[in-house]
CSV table of C-alpha atoms in Angstrom, one decimal:
chain,number,residue,atom,x,y,z
A,1,UNK,CA,-0.2,-0.1,-0.4
A,2,UNK,CA,1.1,3.6,-1.1
A,3,UNK,CA,0.5,6.8,0.2
A,4,UNK,CA,1.2,9.8,-0.4
A,5,UNK,CA,1.7,13.5,-0.1
A,6,UNK,CA,2.4,17.1,-1.1
A,7,UNK,CA,4.7,19.8,0.4
A,8,UNK,CA,3.0,23.1,0.8
A,9,UNK,CA,2.6,25.4,-1.1
A,10,UNK,CA,1.4,22.3,-3.0
A,11,UNK,CA,2.9,24.2,-7.1
A,12,UNK,CA,2.6,21.2,-9.2
A,13,UNK,CA,4.5,22.2,-12.0
A,14,UNK,CA,3.5,20.7,-15.8
A,15,UNK,CA,5.2,17.7,-17.1
A,16,UNK,CA,4.4,17.7,-21.2
A,17,UNK,CA,5.7,21.5,-20.8
A,18,UNK,CA,9.0,21.5,-22.6
A,19,UNK,CA,10.9,23.4,-19.6
A,20,UNK,CA,14.5,22.9,-20.0
A,21,UNK,CA,16.1,22.3,-16.3
A,22,UNK,CA,16.3,25.6,-14.3
A,23,UNK,CA,13.0,27.7,-16.8
A,24,UNK,CA,9.7,27.9,-15.1
A,25,UNK,CA,7.1,25.5,-14.5
A,26,UNK,CA,3.5,25.9,-14.5
A,27,UNK,CA,1.8,25.8,-11.3
A,28,UNK,CA,-1.2,23.3,-11.0
A,29,UNK,CA,-2.6,22.5,-7.8
A,30,UNK,CA,-2.6,18.5,-7.0
A,31,UNK,CA,-6.3,17.9,-6.1
A,32,UNK,CA,-6.4,14.1,-5.1
A,33,UNK,CA,-8.2,13.7,-2.1
A,34,UNK,CA,-5.8,10.8,-0.9
A,35,UNK,CA,-3.2,13.6,-0.9
A,36,UNK,CA,-1.6,15.2,2.9
A,37,UNK,CA,-0.7,18.3,2.1
A,38,UNK,CA,0.5,20.6,4.1
A,39,UNK,CA,-0.8,24.4,3.6
A,40,UNK,CA,1.1,26.0,6.4
A,41,UNK,CA,4.8,27.7,4.5
A,42,UNK,CA,6.8,27.7,8.9
A,43,UNK,CA,5.5,24.0,9.4
A,44,UNK,CA,7.1,20.7,7.9
A,45,UNK,CA,5.6,17.4,8.9
A,46,UNK,CA,8.1,15.7,10.6
A,47,UNK,CA,8.0,13.1,8.5
A,48,UNK,CA,9.0,15.2,5.6
A,49,UNK,CA,12.2,15.5,4.2
A,50,UNK,CA,13.8,18.8,5.8
A,51,UNK,CA,13.8,21.8,2.4
A,52,UNK,CA,17.2,20.7,0.5
A,53,UNK,CA,17.8,24.4,-0.6
A,54,UNK,CA,19.1,24.7,3.6
A,55,UNK,CA,22.2,21.6,2.6
A,56,UNK,CA,23.0,23.0,0.0
A,57,UNK,CA,26.9,23.6,-0.4
A,58,UNK,CA,27.8,27.2,-0.4
A,59,UNK,CA,24.9,28.6,0.8
A,60,UNK,CA,25.1,30.6,4.3
A,61,UNK,CA,21.7,31.5,5.8
A,62,UNK,CA,23.0,33.7,8.7
A,63,UNK,CA,25.6,35.0,7.2
A,64,UNK,CA,24.8,39.2,5.5
A,65,UNK,CA,27.3,39.4,3.1
A,66,UNK,CA,29.5,37.4,1.1
A,67,UNK,CA,32.0,35.3,2.9
A,68,UNK,CA,35.7,36.9,1.8
A,69,UNK,CA,36.6,33.9,-1.3
A,70,UNK,CA,38.7,30.8,0.7
A,71,UNK,CA,40.2,27.6,-1.6
A,72,UNK,CA,37.6,24.7,-1.5
A,73,UNK,CA,38.6,22.0,1.3
A,74,UNK,CA,40.1,18.3,-0.7
A,75,UNK,CA,37.1,16.9,-1.0
A,76,UNK,CA,37.9,12.5,-2.5
A,77,UNK,CA,35.7,11.6,-5.7
A,78,UNK,CA,32.4,10.7,-4.7
A,79,UNK,CA,31.2,6.2,-4.7
A,80,UNK,CA,29.1,6.2,-7.2
A,81,UNK,CA,25.5,4.0,-6.2
A,82,UNK,CA,23.3,4.7,-9.4
A,83,UNK,CA,23.8,6.1,-13.0
A,84,UNK,CA,21.1,6.2,-16.2
A,85,UNK,CA,20.5,7.6,-19.0
A,86,UNK,CA,17.1,9.6,-19.6
A,87,UNK,CA,14.6,8.9,-22.1
A,88,UNK,CA,16.2,9.8,-25.1
A,89,UNK,CA,20.1,9.0,-24.5
A,90,UNK,CA,21.0,13.0,-24.5
A,91,UNK,CA,21.9,13.6,-21.1
A,92,UNK,CA,22.6,10.8,-17.6
A,93,UNK,CA,21.7,10.9,-14.5
A,94,UNK,CA,24.3,9.3,-11.4
A,95,UNK,CA,23.1,9.2,-7.5
A,96,UNK,CA,26.3,9.3,-5.1
A,97,UNK,CA,26.7,8.7,-1.7
A,98,UNK,CA,26.4,13.1,-0.8
A,99,UNK,CA,23.6,14.1,-3.7
A,100,UNK,CA,23.3,13.5,-7.6
A,101,UNK,CA,24.4,14.8,-10.6
A,102,UNK,CA,23.4,15.2,-14.4
A,103,UNK,CA,25.5,16.0,-17.2
A,104,UNK,CA,25.4,16.1,-21.1
A,105,UNK,CA,26.5,13.3,-23.1
A,106,UNK,CA,26.9,15.2,-26.7
A,107,UNK,CA,29.1,17.7,-26.0
A,108,UNK,CA,29.9,15.7,-22.9
A,109,UNK,CA,29.3,18.7,-19.8
A,110,UNK,CA,27.9,18.7,-16.0
A,111,UNK,CA,24.9,20.5,-16.3
A,112,UNK,CA,24.2,20.3,-12.7
A,113,UNK,CA,24.4,18.8,-9.3
A,114,UNK,CA,23.3,19.3,-5.7
A,115,UNK,CA,25.3,18.3,-2.9
A,116,UNK,CA,23.8,17.2,0.8
A,117,UNK,CA,25.7,17.8,3.7
A,118,UNK,CA,23.4,15.7,6.0
A,119,UNK,CA,23.5,12.0,4.9
A,120,UNK,CA,23.5,12.9,1.1
A,121,UNK,CA,22.9,9.4,0.2
A,122,UNK,CA,21.0,9.3,-3.5
A,123,UNK,CA,20.3,5.5,-4.8
A,124,UNK,CA,17.5,6.1,-7.8
A,125,UNK,CA,17.9,8.8,-9.7
A,126,UNK,CA,15.2,9.7,-12.6
A,127,UNK,CA,14.8,12.4,-15.1
A,128,UNK,CA,12.2,13.2,-17.6
A,129,UNK,CA,13.2,14.2,-21.0
A,130,UNK,CA,15.3,17.3,-20.4
A,131,UNK,CA,12.4,19.4,-17.9
A,132,UNK,CA,13.5,20.1,-14.2
A,133,UNK,CA,11.4,17.2,-12.7
A,134,UNK,CA,13.3,14.7,-10.9
A,135,UNK,CA,12.5,11.1,-9.5
A,136,UNK,CA,14.8,10.3,-6.6
A,137,UNK,CA,14.9,7.7,-4.0
A,138,UNK,CA,17.4,7.7,-0.7
A,139,UNK,CA,21.0,5.4,-0.8
A,140,UNK,CA,23.9,3.8,0.5
A,141,UNK,CA,24.8,3.9,4.3
A,142,UNK,CA,23.3,7.3,4.8
A,143,UNK,CA,20.8,7.9,2.4
A,144,UNK,CA,18.9,11.3,1.8
A,145,UNK,CA,15.6,10.3,2.0
A,146,UNK,CA,14.1,7.1,3.6
A,147,UNK,CA,14.7,4.3,0.7
A,148,UNK,CA,11.3,3.2,0.9
A,149,UNK,CA,9.4,6.8,-0.7
A,150,UNK,CA,10.2,8.4,-3.9
A,151,UNK,CA,10.4,12.4,-3.9
A,152,UNK,CA,9.2,13.8,-6.4
A,153,UNK,CA,12.4,16.8,-7.1
A,154,UNK,CA,11.7,20.5,-9.0
A,155,UNK,CA,15.3,22.1,-10.1
A,156,UNK,CA,13.4,25.0,-10.1
A,157,UNK,CA,12.5,25.2,-6.7
A,158,UNK,CA,15.7,23.1,-5.6
A,159,UNK,CA,12.9,21.0,-3.0
A,160,UNK,CA,10.8,18.7,-3.1
A,161,UNK,CA,7.4,19.2,-4.1
A,162,UNK,CA,5.7,15.3,-3.6
A,163,UNK,CA,6.4,12.4,-2.7
A,164,UNK,CA,4.7,8.9,-2.6
A,165,UNK,CA,5.9,6.0,0.6
A,166,UNK,CA,6.4,2.4,0.0
A,167,UNK,CA,6.1,-0.5,2.8
A,168,UNK,CA,9.1,-2.0,1.3
A,169,UNK,CA,12.3,-0.8,-0.6
A,170,UNK,CA,12.1,1.1,-3.8
A,171,UNK,CA,14.3,-0.6,-6.0
A,172,UNK,CA,13.8,2.0,-9.3
A,173,UNK,CA,10.7,4.4,-10.7
A,174,UNK,CA,10.1,5.1,-14.3
A,175,UNK,CA,8.8,8.1,-15.5
A,176,UNK,CA,6.8,9.6,-18.8
A,177,UNK,CA,5.0,12.4,-19.8
A,178,UNK,CA,1.7,11.5,-17.9
A,179,UNK,CA,3.0,8.5,-15.7
A,180,UNK,CA,5.5,7.9,-12.8
A,181,UNK,CA,5.9,3.7,-12.9
A,182,UNK,CA,7.5,3.3,-9.0
A,183,UNK,CA,9.2,-0.4,-9.1
A,184,UNK,CA,8.9,-3.1,-5.9
A,185,UNK,CA,10.9,-6.5,-4.9
A,186,UNK,CA,7.0,-7.9,-5.9
A,187,UNK,CA,4.9,-5.1,-6.9
A,188,UNK,CA,4.8,-2.1,-9.4
A,189,UNK,CA,2.3,1.3,-8.8
A,190,UNK,CA,1.4,3.1,-12.1
A,191,UNK,CA,0.0,7.1,-11.0
A,192,UNK,CA,-1.3,9.7,-12.8
A,193,UNK,CA,1.4,11.7,-12.9
A,194,UNK,CA,-1.1,15.4,-13.0
A,195,UNK,CA,-2.8,14.6,-9.6
A,196,UNK,CA,-0.8,11.1,-8.3
A,197,UNK,CA,-3.3,9.2,-8.4
A,198,UNK,CA,-3.4,5.3,-8.5
A,199,UNK,CA,-4.4,3.7,-11.6
A,200,UNK,CA,-3.1,0.6,-11.6
A,201,UNK,CA,-0.6,-2.2,-9.8
A,202,UNK,CA,0.6,-5.9,-10.6
A,203,UNK,CA,1.9,-7.9,-8.9
A,204,UNK,CA,5.2,-9.7,-10.3
A,205,UNK,CA,8.1,-12.7,-9.6
A,206,UNK,CA,11.0,-11.3,-7.3
A,207,UNK,CA,12.3,-8.4,-8.8
A,208,UNK,CA,15.2,-7.3,-7.4
A,209,UNK,CA,16.5,-5.4,-9.8
A,210,UNK,CA,13.6,-3.3,-10.6
A,211,UNK,CA,13.4,-4.4,-14.0
A,212,UNK,CA,10.9,-2.2,-15.5
A,213,UNK,CA,10.4,-1.0,-19.4
A,214,UNK,CA,7.5,2.4,-20.3
A,215,UNK,CA,7.2,3.6,-23.9
A,216,UNK,CA,8.2,6.9,-24.2
A,217,UNK,CA,5.0,7.4,-27.0
A,218,UNK,CA,2.4,9.7,-26.0
A,219,UNK,CA,-0.8,8.7,-26.3
A,220,UNK,CA,0.2,5.2,-26.2
A,221,UNK,CA,1.5,3.7,-23.2
A,222,UNK,CA,3.1,0.0,-23.0
A,223,UNK,CA,4.7,-1.4,-19.5
A,224,UNK,CA,6.6,-4.4,-19.9
A,225,UNK,CA,7.7,-6.1,-16.3
A,226,UNK,CA,9.3,-9.2,-14.8
A,227,UNK,CA,5.8,-11.8,-14.7
A,228,UNK,CA,4.9,-13.9,-11.7
A,229,UNK,CA,7.0,-16.8,-13.7
A,230,UNK,CA,10.7,-17.1,-14.1
A,231,UNK,CA,11.4,-15.7,-17.2
A,232,UNK,CA,8.3,-14.7,-18.3
A,233,UNK,CA,7.9,-11.4,-19.1
A,234,UNK,CA,4.6,-9.6,-18.9
A,235,UNK,CA,3.5,-6.4,-21.2
A,236,UNK,CA,0.2,-4.2,-20.3
A,237,UNK,CA,-0.5,-2.6,-23.3
A,238,UNK,CA,-3.3,0.4,-22.2
A,239,UNK,CA,-4.9,2.0,-24.9
A,240,UNK,CA,-6.5,-1.0,-26.3
A,241,UNK,CA,-6.2,-2.4,-22.1
A,242,UNK,CA,-4.9,-6.1,-23.1
A,243,UNK,CA,-1.8,-8.2,-21.6
A,244,UNK,CA,0.6,-10.5,-23.1
A,245,UNK,CA,2.5,-12.8,-21.3
A,246,UNK,CA,5.6,-14.0,-23.5
A,247,UNK,CA,7.8,-16.7,-22.0
A,248,UNK,CA,11.3,-15.4,-23.5
A,249,UNK,CA,13.7,-17.4,-21.7
A,250,UNK,CA,14.1,-20.8,-19.5
A,251,UNK,CA,16.1,-18.8,-16.7
A,252,UNK,CA,15.5,-15.8,-14.3
A,253,UNK,CA,15.3,-12.6,-16.8
A,254,UNK,CA,18.4,-10.3,-15.9
A,255,UNK,CA,17.8,-7.6,-18.3
A,256,UNK,CA,15.6,-6.2,-21.4
A,257,UNK,CA,14.7,-2.8,-23.3
A,258,UNK,CA,11.8,-1.2,-25.2
A,259,UNK,CA,11.9,0.4,-28.0
A,260,UNK,CA,10.1,4.1,-27.9
A,261,UNK,CA,7.4,2.9,-29.9
A,262,UNK,CA,6.4,-0.2,-27.2
A,263,UNK,CA,6.4,-2.3,-30.4
A,264,UNK,CA,9.5,-4.7,-30.2
A,265,UNK,CA,11.1,-5.5,-26.9
A,266,UNK,CA,14.7,-7.5,-26.9
A,267,UNK,CA,15.3,-9.8,-23.6
A,268,UNK,CA,18.5,-11.5,-21.6
A,269,UNK,CA,18.4,-14.2,-19.2
A,270,UNK,CA,20.4,-14.4,-16.4
A,271,UNK,CA,22.7,-16.7,-18.9
A,272,UNK,CA,23.6,-13.7,-20.2
A,273,UNK,CA,24.9,-15.7,-24.0
A,274,UNK,CA,21.8,-14.9,-25.9
A,275,UNK,CA,19.2,-11.9,-26.9
A,276,UNK,CA,15.7,-12.0,-28.4
A,277,UNK,CA,13.5,-10.6,-30.0
A,278,UNK,CA,10.3,-10.1,-29.9
A,279,UNK,CA,6.6,-8.1,-30.9
A,280,UNK,CA,4.9,-6.8,-28.1
A,281,UNK,CA,1.5,-6.8,-30.2
A,282,UNK,CA,1.3,-10.5,-30.0
A,283,UNK,CA,4.1,-11.6,-29.0
A,284,UNK,CA,6.3,-13.5,-31.6
A,285,UNK,CA,9.6,-13.6,-31.5
A,286,UNK,CA,11.2,-12.1,-34.2
A,287,UNK,CA,15.2,-12.2,-34.1
A,288,UNK,CA,17.3,-13.6,-31.9
A,289,UNK,CA,21.3,-12.7,-31.6
A,290,UNK,CA,23.6,-14.3,-29.9
A,291,UNK,CA,26.8,-12.8,-27.1
A,292,UNK,CA,29.1,-15.1,-26.7
A,293,UNK,CA,28.8,-18.7,-25.6
A,294,UNK,CA,30.0,-18.6,-22.1
A,295,UNK,CA,27.7,-17.7,-19.4
A,296,UNK,CA,27.4,-13.8,-18.3
A,297,UNK,CA,25.6,-11.0,-16.7
A,298,UNK,CA,24.2,-8.4,-18.7
A,299,UNK,CA,24.1,-4.5,-17.6
A,300,UNK,CA,22.0,-2.9,-20.6
A,301,UNK,CA,20.4,-3.8,-23.5
A,302,UNK,CA,19.7,-0.5,-26.2
A,303,UNK,CA,17.7,0.0,-29.1
A,304,UNK,CA,18.9,2.8,-31.5
A,305,UNK,CA,16.6,6.0,-32.6
A,306,UNK,CA,15.3,3.6,-35.8
A,307,UNK,CA,15.9,0.0,-34.0
A,308,UNK,CA,18.2,-1.0,-36.5
A,309,UNK,CA,20.5,-1.9,-34.1
A,310,UNK,CA,21.0,-3.5,-30.6
A,311,UNK,CA,24.2,-2.5,-27.7
A,312,UNK,CA,24.6,-4.9,-25.6
A,313,UNK,CA,27.2,-4.8,-22.1
A,314,UNK,CA,27.7,-6.9,-20.1
A,315,UNK,CA,30.3,-8.3,-16.8
A,316,UNK,CA,32.5,-9.4,-20.0
A,317,UNK,CA,34.2,-5.9,-20.8
A,318,UNK,CA,32.6,-5.9,-24.0
A,319,UNK,CA,30.0,-3.7,-25.6
A,320,UNK,CA,28.9,-5.9,-28.6
A,321,UNK,CA,26.5,-3.3,-31.5
A,322,UNK,CA,23.8,-6.0,-33.3
A,323,UNK,CA,22.0,-5.1,-36.9
A,324,UNK,CA,18.7,-6.0,-36.3
A,325,UNK,CA,16.6,-7.4,-39.1
A,326,UNK,CA,13.2,-6.6,-38.1
A,327,UNK,CA,11.6,-2.6,-38.0
A,328,UNK,CA,10.4,-0.9,-35.3
A,329,UNK,CA,5.8,-1.2,-35.9
A,330,UNK,CA,6.4,-4.1,-38.1
A,331,UNK,CA,3.9,-7.7,-37.4
A,332,UNK,CA,7.0,-9.6,-38.0
A,333,UNK,CA,9.3,-10.6,-40.1
A,334,UNK,CA,9.3,-13.4,-42.7
A,335,UNK,CA,9.1,-16.2,-40.6
A,336,UNK,CA,8.2,-15.2,-37.5
A,337,UNK,CA,7.5,-18.1,-35.1
A,338,UNK,CA,5.8,-17.7,-31.7
A,339,UNK,CA,7.7,-17.6,-28.3
A,340,UNK,CA,5.1,-20.9,-27.4
A,341,UNK,CA,7.4,-22.4,-29.8
A,342,UNK,CA,10.3,-24.5,-28.3
A,343,UNK,CA,12.5,-23.9,-31.3
A,344,UNK,CA,13.6,-20.9,-29.9
A,345,UNK,CA,16.4,-20.2,-32.5
A,346,UNK,CA,16.0,-18.0,-35.2
A,347,UNK,CA,18.2,-18.3,-37.9
A,348,UNK,CA,20.3,-15.8,-39.7
A,349,UNK,CA,20.0,-15.3,-43.6
A,350,UNK,CA,23.6,-14.0,-43.8
A,351,UNK,CA,25.1,-17.5,-42.2
A,352,UNK,CA,28.0,-18.3,-44.1
A,353,UNK,CA,26.8,-21.8,-42.4
A,354,UNK,CA,23.3,-21.8,-43.4
A,355,UNK,CA,23.3,-24.8,-46.1
A,356,UNK,CA,24.0,-27.5,-42.4
A,357,UNK,CA,21.7,-24.7,-40.3
A,358,UNK,CA,19.4,-28.1,-39.7
A,359,UNK,CA,22.0,-30.4,-38.2
A,360,UNK,CA,24.6,-28.5,-36.8
A,361,UNK,CA,24.1,-27.3,-33.5
A,362,UNK,CA,22.5,-23.2,-33.0
A,363,UNK,CA,25.4,-21.8,-31.6
A,364,UNK,CA,27.3,-22.2,-34.8
A,365,UNK,CA,24.5,-21.2,-37.1
A,366,UNK,CA,23.5,-18.3,-34.8
A,367,UNK,CA,23.9,-13.8,-35.6
A,368,UNK,CA,27.6,-12.6,-33.9
A,369,UNK,CA,27.4,-8.9,-33.3
A,370,UNK,CA,28.8,-6.6,-35.7
A,371,UNK,CA,30.9,-4.3,-33.8
A,372,UNK,CA,32.6,-4.3,-30.6
A,373,UNK,CA,34.2,-2.6,-27.6
A,374,UNK,CA,36.1,-3.6,-25.3
A,375,UNK,CA,36.6,-2.0,-22.2
A,376,UNK,CA,38.3,-3.8,-18.7
A,377,UNK,CA,36.3,-6.0,-16.7
A,378,UNK,CA,35.2,-5.5,-13.6
A,379,UNK,CA,32.6,-2.2,-13.4
A,380,UNK,CA,29.4,-2.6,-14.3
A,381,UNK,CA,28.8,-0.5,-17.7
A,382,UNK,CA,25.9,0.7,-19.6
A,383,UNK,CA,25.4,1.8,-22.7
A,384,UNK,CA,23.1,4.1,-25.4
A,385,UNK,CA,22.7,5.3,-29.2
A,386,UNK,CA,24.1,8.2,-28.9
A,387,UNK,CA,22.8,11.7,-31.0
A,388,UNK,CA,25.5,11.3,-34.1
A,389,UNK,CA,24.5,8.3,-36.4
A,390,UNK,CA,26.7,5.0,-35.6
A,391,UNK,CA,27.6,5.8,-32.7
A,392,UNK,CA,26.9,4.5,-27.6
A,393,UNK,CA,27.4,5.8,-25.0
A,394,UNK,CA,29.0,4.0,-22.3
A,395,UNK,CA,29.0,4.6,-18.7
A,396,UNK,CA,30.4,3.2,-16.0
A,397,UNK,CA,30.5,2.7,-12.3
A,398,UNK,CA,33.6,3.6,-12.2
A,399,UNK,CA,33.3,7.4,-13.4
A,400,UNK,CA,34.3,6.5,-16.7
A,401,UNK,CA,32.6,8.2,-20.1
A,402,UNK,CA,33.3,7.3,-23.4
A,403,UNK,CA,32.6,7.8,-27.0
A,404,UNK,CA,32.5,5.6,-29.7
A,405,UNK,CA,32.0,5.1,-33.1
A,406,UNK,CA,31.4,1.2,-35.2
A,407,UNK,CA,31.2,1.8,-39.1
A,408,UNK,CA,27.7,0.3,-40.4
A,409,UNK,CA,29.7,-2.0,-43.1
A,410,UNK,CA,32.3,-3.7,-42.2
A,411,UNK,CA,32.0,-3.6,-38.4
A,412,UNK,CA,34.7,-4.9,-36.0
A,413,UNK,CA,36.6,-2.8,-33.4
A,414,UNK,CA,34.6,0.3,-32.9
A,415,UNK,CA,37.0,4.0,-32.8
A,416,UNK,CA,37.1,5.6,-29.0
A,417,UNK,CA,35.8,9.0,-29.8
A,418,UNK,CA,35.9,10.4,-26.5
A,419,UNK,CA,36.1,9.6,-22.1
A,420,UNK,CA,36.1,11.3,-19.6
A,421,UNK,CA,35.9,10.5,-15.6
A,422,UNK,CA,32.5,12.1,-14.4
A,423,UNK,CA,33.7,11.7,-10.9
A,424,UNK,CA,36.3,13.9,-11.0
A,425,UNK,CA,36.5,16.8,-9.2
A,426,UNK,CA,34.1,19.8,-9.7
A,427,UNK,CA,37.5,22.4,-10.9
A,428,UNK,CA,37.8,18.8,-14.0
A,429,UNK,CA,34.8,20.7,-16.0
């Protein structure tokens, strides 16, 4: 059961506005009858978090004149708890042991940071494209906010303007311009963004990673989450009020990704050898590609904007780019097969061994990546496609930022175009 509240005055920005960071949001009133609203400017609910403005660095409310400039105290690089791209991969957000930061991908630069003095650990930061609204959850050994609350942060006001409270730890949050999706260990809550009204609850199998994906096309909400069985994916088509279950793998789900229109779904299991692409409307398996022969933990999957390419990162330290032979919006390929088909292998028409694929194990007729980029093993990396053609952006939990280019015709090793460490001290930017 979730509870929610809005802090006074209940100024609720319009998530559909084109406002960028630090611009004026609109202020419709939160009329949710289940909200707990504090109408006094002088009163702070003991259960509500303090005004974060009081904790920001270089903000001394007791001084009437600017203090004398002093050299900044040396500070060790922060510990990184969370990193994720925004919905169009133009920016990324990181949560650290003392706050959060927002960066632009191309050109690479830090847009802003919020560092908290007291506690400060942030375990989840979810952006809403480039607007000033964020969803944040406390994290780490000294969290800034309780780990069972989603705080709605308005960076124009520099404070939290609302919260959603739950009885268990929040694993992840997904935002659309019209919805807030909160993922717990075994349940998902879908809220209307405008008034925080609860619209839907979904029960899932144990989901410690907080796996969930939502489409971003206006007017057509598709939500993907684990089902109630091992390896099962649940697809909610809200426009048509249809639910589709896909038995994607025999073992537990490790990762999945959705195209912005919600029509194509890429999935991987905890074996990490194969990635499967499905049509979300009918559950048809459209294509299967192979990352490798040995087990791996898949950290991220990402479609290109045209769904021509799929990028995969894993604990093996290599980012792979695969050529997809399906188009977002198509109902299938020439020979689609149902996800219930026990033989889930999709043969590659380009395989040189296609003439004996019926004799050799399907490993030999697998579709392999066309381009690769080698990274150091031992750190987690996530990947997305850049806004420049044939580029990928790679983010590491060690603070690394890579921008690479791949050859769509000849493939092979990618070319590194750019590298930064976004955890370096502020003066590095």
